[in-house]
PDB file of C-alpha atoms in Angstrom:
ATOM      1  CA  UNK Z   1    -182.363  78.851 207.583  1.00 62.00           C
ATOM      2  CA  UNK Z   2    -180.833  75.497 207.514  1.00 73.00           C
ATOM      3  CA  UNK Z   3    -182.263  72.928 209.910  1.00 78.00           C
ATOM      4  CA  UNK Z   4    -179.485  70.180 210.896  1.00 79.00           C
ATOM      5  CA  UNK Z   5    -180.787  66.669 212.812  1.00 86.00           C
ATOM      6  CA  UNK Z   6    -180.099  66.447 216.314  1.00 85.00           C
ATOM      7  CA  UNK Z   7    -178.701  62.776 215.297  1.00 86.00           C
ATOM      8  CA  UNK Z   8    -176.324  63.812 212.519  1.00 86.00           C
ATOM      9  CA  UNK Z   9    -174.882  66.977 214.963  1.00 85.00           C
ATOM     10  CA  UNK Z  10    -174.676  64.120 217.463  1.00 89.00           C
ATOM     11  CA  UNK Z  11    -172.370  61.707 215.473  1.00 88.00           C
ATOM     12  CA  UNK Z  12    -170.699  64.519 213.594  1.00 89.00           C
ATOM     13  CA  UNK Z  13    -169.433  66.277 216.652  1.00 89.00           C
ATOM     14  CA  UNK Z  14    -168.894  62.192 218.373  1.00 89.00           C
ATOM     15  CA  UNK Z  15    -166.272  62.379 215.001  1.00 90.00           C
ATOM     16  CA  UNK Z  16    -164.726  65.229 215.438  1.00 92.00           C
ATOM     17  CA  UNK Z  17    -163.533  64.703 218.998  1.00 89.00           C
ATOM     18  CA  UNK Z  18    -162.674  60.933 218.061  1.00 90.00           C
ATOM     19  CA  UNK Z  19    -160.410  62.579 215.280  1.00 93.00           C
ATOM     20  CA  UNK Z  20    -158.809  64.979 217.602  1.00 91.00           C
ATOM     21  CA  UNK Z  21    -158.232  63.466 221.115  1.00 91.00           C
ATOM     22  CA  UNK Z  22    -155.446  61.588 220.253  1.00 92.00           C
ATOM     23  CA  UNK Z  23    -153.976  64.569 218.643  1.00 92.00           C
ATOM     24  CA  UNK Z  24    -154.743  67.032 222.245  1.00 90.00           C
ATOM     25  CA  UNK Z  25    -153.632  63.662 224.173  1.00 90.00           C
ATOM     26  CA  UNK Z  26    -149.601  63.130 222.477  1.00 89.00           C
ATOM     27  CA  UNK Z  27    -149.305  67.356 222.870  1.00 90.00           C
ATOM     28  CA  UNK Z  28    -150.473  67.076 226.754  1.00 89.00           C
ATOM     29  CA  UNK Z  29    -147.718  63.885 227.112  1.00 89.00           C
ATOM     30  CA  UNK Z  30    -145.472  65.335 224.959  1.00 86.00           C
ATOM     31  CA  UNK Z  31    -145.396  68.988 227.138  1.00 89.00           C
ATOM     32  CA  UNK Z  32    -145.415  67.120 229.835  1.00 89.00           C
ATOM     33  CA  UNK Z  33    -142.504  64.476 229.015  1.00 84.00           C
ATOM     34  CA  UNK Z  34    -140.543  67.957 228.523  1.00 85.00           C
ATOM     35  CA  UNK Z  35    -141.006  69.900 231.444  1.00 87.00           C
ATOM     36  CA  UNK Z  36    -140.193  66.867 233.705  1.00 86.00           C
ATOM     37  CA  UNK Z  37    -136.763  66.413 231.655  1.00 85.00           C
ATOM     38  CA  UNK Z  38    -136.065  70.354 231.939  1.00 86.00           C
ATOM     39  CA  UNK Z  39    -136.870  69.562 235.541  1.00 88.00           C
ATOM     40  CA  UNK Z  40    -134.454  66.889 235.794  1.00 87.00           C
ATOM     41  CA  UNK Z  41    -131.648  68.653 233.656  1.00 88.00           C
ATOM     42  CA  UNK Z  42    -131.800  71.726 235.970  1.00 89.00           C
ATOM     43  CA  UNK Z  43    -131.701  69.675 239.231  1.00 90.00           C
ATOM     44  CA  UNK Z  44    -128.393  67.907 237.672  1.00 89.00           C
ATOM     45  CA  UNK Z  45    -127.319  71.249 237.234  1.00 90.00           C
ATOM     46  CA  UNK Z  46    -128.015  73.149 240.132  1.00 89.00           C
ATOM     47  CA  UNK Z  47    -126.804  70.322 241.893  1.00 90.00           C
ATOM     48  CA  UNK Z  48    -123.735  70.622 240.659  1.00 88.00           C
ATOM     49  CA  UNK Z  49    -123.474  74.293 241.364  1.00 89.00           C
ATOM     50  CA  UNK Z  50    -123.892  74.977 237.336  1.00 90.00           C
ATOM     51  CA  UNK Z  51    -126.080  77.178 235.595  1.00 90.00           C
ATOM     52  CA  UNK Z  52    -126.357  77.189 231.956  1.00 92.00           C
ATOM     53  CA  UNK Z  53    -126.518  80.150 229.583  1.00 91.00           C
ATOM     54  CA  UNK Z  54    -126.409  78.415 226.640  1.00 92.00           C
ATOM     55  CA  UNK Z  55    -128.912  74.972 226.050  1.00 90.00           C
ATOM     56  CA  UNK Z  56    -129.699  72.885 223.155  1.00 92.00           C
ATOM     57  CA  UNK Z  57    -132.425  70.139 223.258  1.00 92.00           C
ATOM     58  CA  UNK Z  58    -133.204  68.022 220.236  1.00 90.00           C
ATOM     59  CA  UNK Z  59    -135.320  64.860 219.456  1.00 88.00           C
ATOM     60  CA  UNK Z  60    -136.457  64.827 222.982  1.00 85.00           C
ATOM     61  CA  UNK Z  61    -133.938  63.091 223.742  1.00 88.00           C
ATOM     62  CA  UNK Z  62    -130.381  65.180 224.086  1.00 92.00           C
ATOM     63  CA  UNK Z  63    -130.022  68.102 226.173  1.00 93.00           C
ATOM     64  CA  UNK Z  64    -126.624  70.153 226.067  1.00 94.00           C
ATOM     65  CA  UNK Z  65    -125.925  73.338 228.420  1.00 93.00           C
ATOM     66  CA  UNK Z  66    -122.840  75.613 228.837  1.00 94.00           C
ATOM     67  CA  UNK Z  67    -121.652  77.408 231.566  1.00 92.00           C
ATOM     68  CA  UNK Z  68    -119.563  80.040 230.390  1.00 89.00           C
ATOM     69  CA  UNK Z  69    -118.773  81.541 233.782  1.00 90.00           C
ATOM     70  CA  UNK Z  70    -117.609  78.405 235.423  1.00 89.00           C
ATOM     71  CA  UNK Z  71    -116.970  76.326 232.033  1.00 91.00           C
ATOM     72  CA  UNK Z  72    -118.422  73.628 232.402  1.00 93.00           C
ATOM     73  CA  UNK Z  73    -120.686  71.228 230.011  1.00 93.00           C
ATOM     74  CA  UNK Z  74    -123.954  69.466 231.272  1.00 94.00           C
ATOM     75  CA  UNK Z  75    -124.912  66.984 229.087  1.00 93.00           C
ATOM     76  CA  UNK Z  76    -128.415  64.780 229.484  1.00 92.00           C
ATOM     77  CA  UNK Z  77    -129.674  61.542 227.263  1.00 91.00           C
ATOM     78  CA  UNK Z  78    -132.915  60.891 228.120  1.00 88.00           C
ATOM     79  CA  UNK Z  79    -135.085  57.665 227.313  1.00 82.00           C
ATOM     80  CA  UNK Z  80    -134.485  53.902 227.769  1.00 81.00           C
ATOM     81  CA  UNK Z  81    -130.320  54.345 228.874  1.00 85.00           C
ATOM     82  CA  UNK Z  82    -130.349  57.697 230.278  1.00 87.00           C
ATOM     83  CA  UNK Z  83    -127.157  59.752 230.785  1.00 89.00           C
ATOM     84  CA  UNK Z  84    -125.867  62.809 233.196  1.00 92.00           C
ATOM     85  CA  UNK Z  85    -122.954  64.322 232.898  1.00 92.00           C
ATOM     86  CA  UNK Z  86    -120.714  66.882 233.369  1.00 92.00           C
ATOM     87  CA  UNK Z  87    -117.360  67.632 231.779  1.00 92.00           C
ATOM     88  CA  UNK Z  88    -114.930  70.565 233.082  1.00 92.00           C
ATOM     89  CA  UNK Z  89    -113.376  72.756 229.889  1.00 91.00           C
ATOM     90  CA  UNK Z  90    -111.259  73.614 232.378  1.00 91.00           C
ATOM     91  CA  UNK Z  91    -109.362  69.734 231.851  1.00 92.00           C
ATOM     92  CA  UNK Z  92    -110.022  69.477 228.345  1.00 92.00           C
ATOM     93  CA  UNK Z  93    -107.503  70.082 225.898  1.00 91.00           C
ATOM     94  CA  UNK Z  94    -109.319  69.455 222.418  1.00 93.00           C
ATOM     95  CA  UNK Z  95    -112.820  68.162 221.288  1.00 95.00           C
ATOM     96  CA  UNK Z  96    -113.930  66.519 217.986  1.00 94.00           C
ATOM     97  CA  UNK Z  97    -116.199  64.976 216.351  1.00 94.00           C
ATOM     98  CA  UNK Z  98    -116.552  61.533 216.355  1.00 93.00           C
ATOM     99  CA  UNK Z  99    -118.572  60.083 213.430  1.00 92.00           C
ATOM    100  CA  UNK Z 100    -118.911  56.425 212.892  1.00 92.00           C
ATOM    101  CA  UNK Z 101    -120.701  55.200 209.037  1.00 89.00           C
ATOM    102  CA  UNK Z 102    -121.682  52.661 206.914  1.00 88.00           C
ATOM    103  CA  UNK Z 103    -121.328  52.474 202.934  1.00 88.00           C
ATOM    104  CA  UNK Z 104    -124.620  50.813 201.582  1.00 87.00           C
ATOM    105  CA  UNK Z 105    -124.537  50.273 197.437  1.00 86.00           C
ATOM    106  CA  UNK Z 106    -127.742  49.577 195.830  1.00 83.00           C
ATOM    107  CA  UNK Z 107    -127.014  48.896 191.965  1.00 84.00           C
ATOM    108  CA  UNK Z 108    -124.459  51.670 190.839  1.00 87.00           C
ATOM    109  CA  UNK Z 109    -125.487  53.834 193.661  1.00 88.00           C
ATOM    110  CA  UNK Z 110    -123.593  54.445 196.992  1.00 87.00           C
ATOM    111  CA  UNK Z 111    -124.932  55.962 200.358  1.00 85.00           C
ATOM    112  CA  UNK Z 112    -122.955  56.728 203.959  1.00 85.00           C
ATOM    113  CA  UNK Z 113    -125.459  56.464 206.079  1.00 85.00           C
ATOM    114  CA  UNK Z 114    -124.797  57.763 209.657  1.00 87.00           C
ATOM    115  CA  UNK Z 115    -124.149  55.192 212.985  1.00 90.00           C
ATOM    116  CA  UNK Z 116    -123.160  57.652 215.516  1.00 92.00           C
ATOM    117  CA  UNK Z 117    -122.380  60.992 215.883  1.00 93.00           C
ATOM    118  CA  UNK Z 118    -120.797  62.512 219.080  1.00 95.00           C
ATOM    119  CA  UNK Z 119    -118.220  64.835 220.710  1.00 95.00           C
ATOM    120  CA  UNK Z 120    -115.366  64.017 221.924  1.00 95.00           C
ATOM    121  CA  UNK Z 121    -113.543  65.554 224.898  1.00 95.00           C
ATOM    122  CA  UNK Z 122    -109.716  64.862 224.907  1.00 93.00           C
ATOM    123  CA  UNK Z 123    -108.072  65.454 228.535  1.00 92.00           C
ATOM    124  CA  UNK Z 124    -104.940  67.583 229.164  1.00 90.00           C
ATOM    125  CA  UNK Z 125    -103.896  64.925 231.576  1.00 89.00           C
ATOM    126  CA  UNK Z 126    -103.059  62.409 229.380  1.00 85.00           C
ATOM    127  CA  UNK Z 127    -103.926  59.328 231.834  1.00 88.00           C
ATOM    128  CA  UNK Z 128    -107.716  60.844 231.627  1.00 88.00           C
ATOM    129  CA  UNK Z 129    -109.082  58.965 228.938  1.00 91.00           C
ATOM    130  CA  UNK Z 130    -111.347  60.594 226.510  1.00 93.00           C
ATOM    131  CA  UNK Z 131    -115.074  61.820 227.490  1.00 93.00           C
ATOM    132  CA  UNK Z 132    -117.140  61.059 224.827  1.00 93.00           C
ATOM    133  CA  UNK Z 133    -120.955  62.872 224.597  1.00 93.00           C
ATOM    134  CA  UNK Z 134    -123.736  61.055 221.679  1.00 93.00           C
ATOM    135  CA  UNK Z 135    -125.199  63.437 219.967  1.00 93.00           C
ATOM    136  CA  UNK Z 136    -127.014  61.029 217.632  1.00 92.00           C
ATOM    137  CA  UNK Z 137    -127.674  57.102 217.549  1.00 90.00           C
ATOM    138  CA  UNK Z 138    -128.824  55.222 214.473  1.00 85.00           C
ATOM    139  CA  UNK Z 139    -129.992  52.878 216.421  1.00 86.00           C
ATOM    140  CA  UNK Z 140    -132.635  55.097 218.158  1.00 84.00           C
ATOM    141  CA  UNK Z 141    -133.783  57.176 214.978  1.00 85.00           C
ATOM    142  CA  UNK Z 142    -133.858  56.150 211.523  1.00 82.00           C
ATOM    143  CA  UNK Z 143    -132.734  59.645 209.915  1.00 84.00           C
ATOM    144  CA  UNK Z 144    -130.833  62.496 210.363  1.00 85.00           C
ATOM    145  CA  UNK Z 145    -132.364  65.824 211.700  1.00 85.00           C
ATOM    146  CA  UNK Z 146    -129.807  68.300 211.687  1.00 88.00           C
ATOM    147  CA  UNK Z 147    -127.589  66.417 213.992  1.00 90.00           C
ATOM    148  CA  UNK Z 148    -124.244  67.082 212.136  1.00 91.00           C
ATOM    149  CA  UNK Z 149    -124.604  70.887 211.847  1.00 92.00           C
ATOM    150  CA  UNK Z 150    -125.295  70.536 215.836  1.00 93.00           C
ATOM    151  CA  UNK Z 151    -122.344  68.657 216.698  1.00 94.00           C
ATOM    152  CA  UNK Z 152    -120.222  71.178 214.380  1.00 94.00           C
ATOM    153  CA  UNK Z 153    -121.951  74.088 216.156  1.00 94.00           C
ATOM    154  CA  UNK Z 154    -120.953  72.666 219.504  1.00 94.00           C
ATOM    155  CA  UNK Z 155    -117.447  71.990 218.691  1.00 94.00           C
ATOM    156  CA  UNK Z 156    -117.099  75.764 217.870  1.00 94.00           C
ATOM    157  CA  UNK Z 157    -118.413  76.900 220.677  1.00 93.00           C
ATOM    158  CA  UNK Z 158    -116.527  74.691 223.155  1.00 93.00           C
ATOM    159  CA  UNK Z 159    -113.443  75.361 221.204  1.00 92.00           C
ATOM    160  CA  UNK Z 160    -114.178  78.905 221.914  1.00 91.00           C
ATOM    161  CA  UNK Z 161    -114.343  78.678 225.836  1.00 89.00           C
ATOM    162  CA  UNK Z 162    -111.302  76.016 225.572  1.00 88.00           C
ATOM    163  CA  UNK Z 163    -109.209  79.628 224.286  1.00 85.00           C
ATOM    164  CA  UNK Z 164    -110.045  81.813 226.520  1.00 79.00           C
TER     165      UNK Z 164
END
């Protein structure tokens, strides 16, 4: 049998929940950081008499939901300059990507590195000027997390409701 001293199991298990309460505190802030922004998109959107089929959130920070039925786009930014919005397909006419870059050489090596990445919503009524929904800011996050392919995947999909 192996005998263990009350002081050692004292500090060992003081060390153990040292090492992991800041790992159980960011998951409890982090869950709840979410649900109050799920809160706060689906007030927006019942409030606008909207209810989403289709949702995206990334980065904790974006939030994108489709209603197919009444098509219409909610669209929430969350953190230090928060955005709501919604956009009627019904109004739009076309929607792109708007990308803006930067060329960076080091030696005989060039890089784009990503500014800004949104979509664009251009108006059938051509005095409407054009909506325009960040989908990432270099400013905010110093890499790219699959941003592009989500952009692309939105434009597809909004063209699709757009045809029909």
């Amino acid at each position: 049998m192996i005998s263990i001293d009350p002081v050692t199991l004292i500090v060992t298990s003081f060390a153990m929940v040292a090492t992991a309460s800041p790992f159980v505190y960011y998951s409890y802030k982090l869950k709840k950081l979410t649900s109050a922004n799920l809160a706060s998109f689906e007030e927006f959107s019942s409030s606008n008499n909207t209810f989403p089929t289709q949702h995206e959130r990334w980065r904790n920070h974006y939030h994108l939901g489709l209603d197919s039925q009444h098509k219409k786009l909610i669209y929430h930014r969350f953190g230090s300059y928060p955005e709501q919005s919604m956009v009627d397909l019904k109004e739009v006419n076309k929607v792109s990507i708007q990308e803006k870059s930067r060329m960076v050489q080091v030696g005989k090596e060039k890089r784009h590195i990503l500014e800004y990445l949104a979509l664009q919503f251009h108006f059938k009524d051509s005095s409407h000027s054009p909506k325009t929904i960040e989908i990432y800011d270099g400013e905010l996050f110093t890499d790219v997390a699959g941003e592009r392919g989500i952009a692309e995947k939105w434009q597809k999909i909004l063209e699709v409701q757009l045809k029909n």
